[in-house]
Amino acid sequence: MFGLRQKLFFGFGGLLAILLSVSVLCVAVLQQHRSWLDQFLYENWRSVEYGQHMLDAIQPLNVIAQTVSGQSGEPTKAELAAATSASTKPLADFDSNCDAEDHNITLSHEDTIATDLTRLWSGFDIDVHTGRQTNKFTSDCYRDQFTKLLSGQTSLSDRRVAYAAIQRLSPLIKTRAQDVIDLNFQNMQPVEGKIKDMADSATRLIVRLAVAGAALAVVFILLMSRAILRPLGTLTQSLEEVAKGNLDQIVHVNSRDELHKLAEAFNSMAANLREFRRTDRAKLMRIQRTTQLAVNSLPDAIAVVNSSGIVELSNQTAQTLFSLFPEQSILSLRDERLGALYQQVSRDAAPSQPRGYESAIEVFDQGGQLRFFLPRAVPILDADRVLLGVTVVLGDVTNLRKLDEMKSGLLSVVSHELKTPLTSIRMASHLLLEERVGSLNPKQTELLMAARDDADRLQKIIEDLLDMGRLESGRVRLDLQAEPSERLVSDAITPLESAFHDKGLTLNVDVPVETPPVLADPARIGHVFSNLLTNAMKFTAPGGRVRIYAQPLDKFVRFIVEDTGIGIPSQHIGRIFERFYRVPRENQPSGAGLGLAIAKEIVDAHGGTISVESQPEKGSRFSFTLQRADQIPDKRETEAKYETSINPHNG
Ligand code: ADP
């Protein structure tokens, strides 16, 4: 059996052999034609040349003959010597050309002319087959008569007879020489036509050879292709099937070459893959079942959504309460909040920010019970941070929310109940300190002042608690208006300036009049500024500096309150906007941990954001944004929006 290498060798070698054979045959044909032409033209042309040379030689001989002919008397010895010497070359030329012509008889009739010419010239006869001059035929020939003329022995009368013979023989010789020329020329005429015929026949032969060669080559190529390409085609088909996932492919290649080995390797690879798939599939199914059971057992609703918004995996709760069934698009749910959350997380490729209980989604479970779920979403990113999907978790906060509501209700009741007696305590302490009801000794004044300060602080906490309650319940309506940024800030600073001064703090305000106006409820934003500034004052030691300034942005103005105080350790930064959260410190100043939570509620309700950067011992930088009033087309629209956003329970 042949290997692939041998097949390729025979395939290409065969083609090469065909090519070489055709070329060799063509060359042979052309060579044969060429040599035939050479021979043919050469022989005729030589005879023409011999004739011409003979004509050329006889001419000077005739002139020499005349000088020594005795017409003008007996030639002198000197004349004879000169004639002998001058005639040597033409005589030899004629001899040699005449002899050559005798040996170059190629045409019928040419032999008769050559025989005549030889007889007229030298008196010899010739053998037409060999061209040899045979026996002397006659002495009445040009050469013998000429020789007589050159001899000093010849008498004057003999000389004249000899010259007369030369005059008679010369035209006969010239005529025969010319006959040689003409006969051979005539024979060369039809050669042109013959050449054309030969070219045509050569072309026909070459074309036939080329066609035969091409046909042979095609047969070769077909045979070789069958031998090589058929097994390759079978292999390719099988590979395509494997690529589609059909691993039950077995390739049969009958040849015993490399392709057979390749087919064997392929079959063993497919067998290995089948084995892998069997074990992997079992493992995958086990993992999938376990994952599904684990996810189902959670009270929270969980769904894994792919990058096209289609639910890939979800648990029982997600399916029954939120219709998050596998294959369902999260964007086509009736409750658009989950779709919006998915879109936001896919766009930002960052987890959603946890929100308060007020943003929980309310649903009735199968038993008709109202339940609250807090939605959160986390993006699933690959190593290159390309989004693969989003995990949506709806935490069941029904109980927590109930507790929160109870706590808020309790706080509200307690605050209200405390507020009235506290107001009378504060009023009483103020009246006593103003000595409206009698004078006080220094010890009494000191005790009363401490009581008044504590009552004031308590009042502030109760105010904060009530504010928080109101904001949470959505009872607060914002009175939004376009406010000059500079006035908002200066209104907030004025009541606190003396306190800053008393504590030995420098307060720098850098909000120019040309800062764009913002859309704000002045009283509420005043509260935010007041909280931030009071905190800055509380947490900055005397001698420190507090700076308040503004940065206009595209659609917002950012307000910044910066201090050089004690700062906030990084582990607490993420939580300080939570309600009741306070950074644990030695010498904790008074407060309920509500100020920043209230500030955040207010800023959020305005459509802005609040944030903090801080470094312990270096200081803190609180900033929040408010919408620019000069960039909002319709104020009423905006108001409507914020009225809704401050009261999530309505949504
Ligand atoms: P409180 O009303 O009790 O001050 P806040 O909500 O205003 O509560 O602040 C929460 C916590 O954040 C505070 O306990 C305090 O430790 C920290 N904090 C707030 N502002 C600053 C500041 N400018 N510098 C350092 N710590 C601050």
Coordinates of C-alpha atoms in Angstrom, one line a residue, residues 76 414 472 477 530 590 607:
T76 CA 57.1 38.0 -74.6
V414 CA -42.1 58.6 72.5
E472 CA -39.5 58.1 56.2
R477 CA -43.3 67.8 50.8
S530 CA -26.3 73.0 59.5
S590 CA -23.6 64.1 72.2
G607 CA -32.3 64.2 43.3

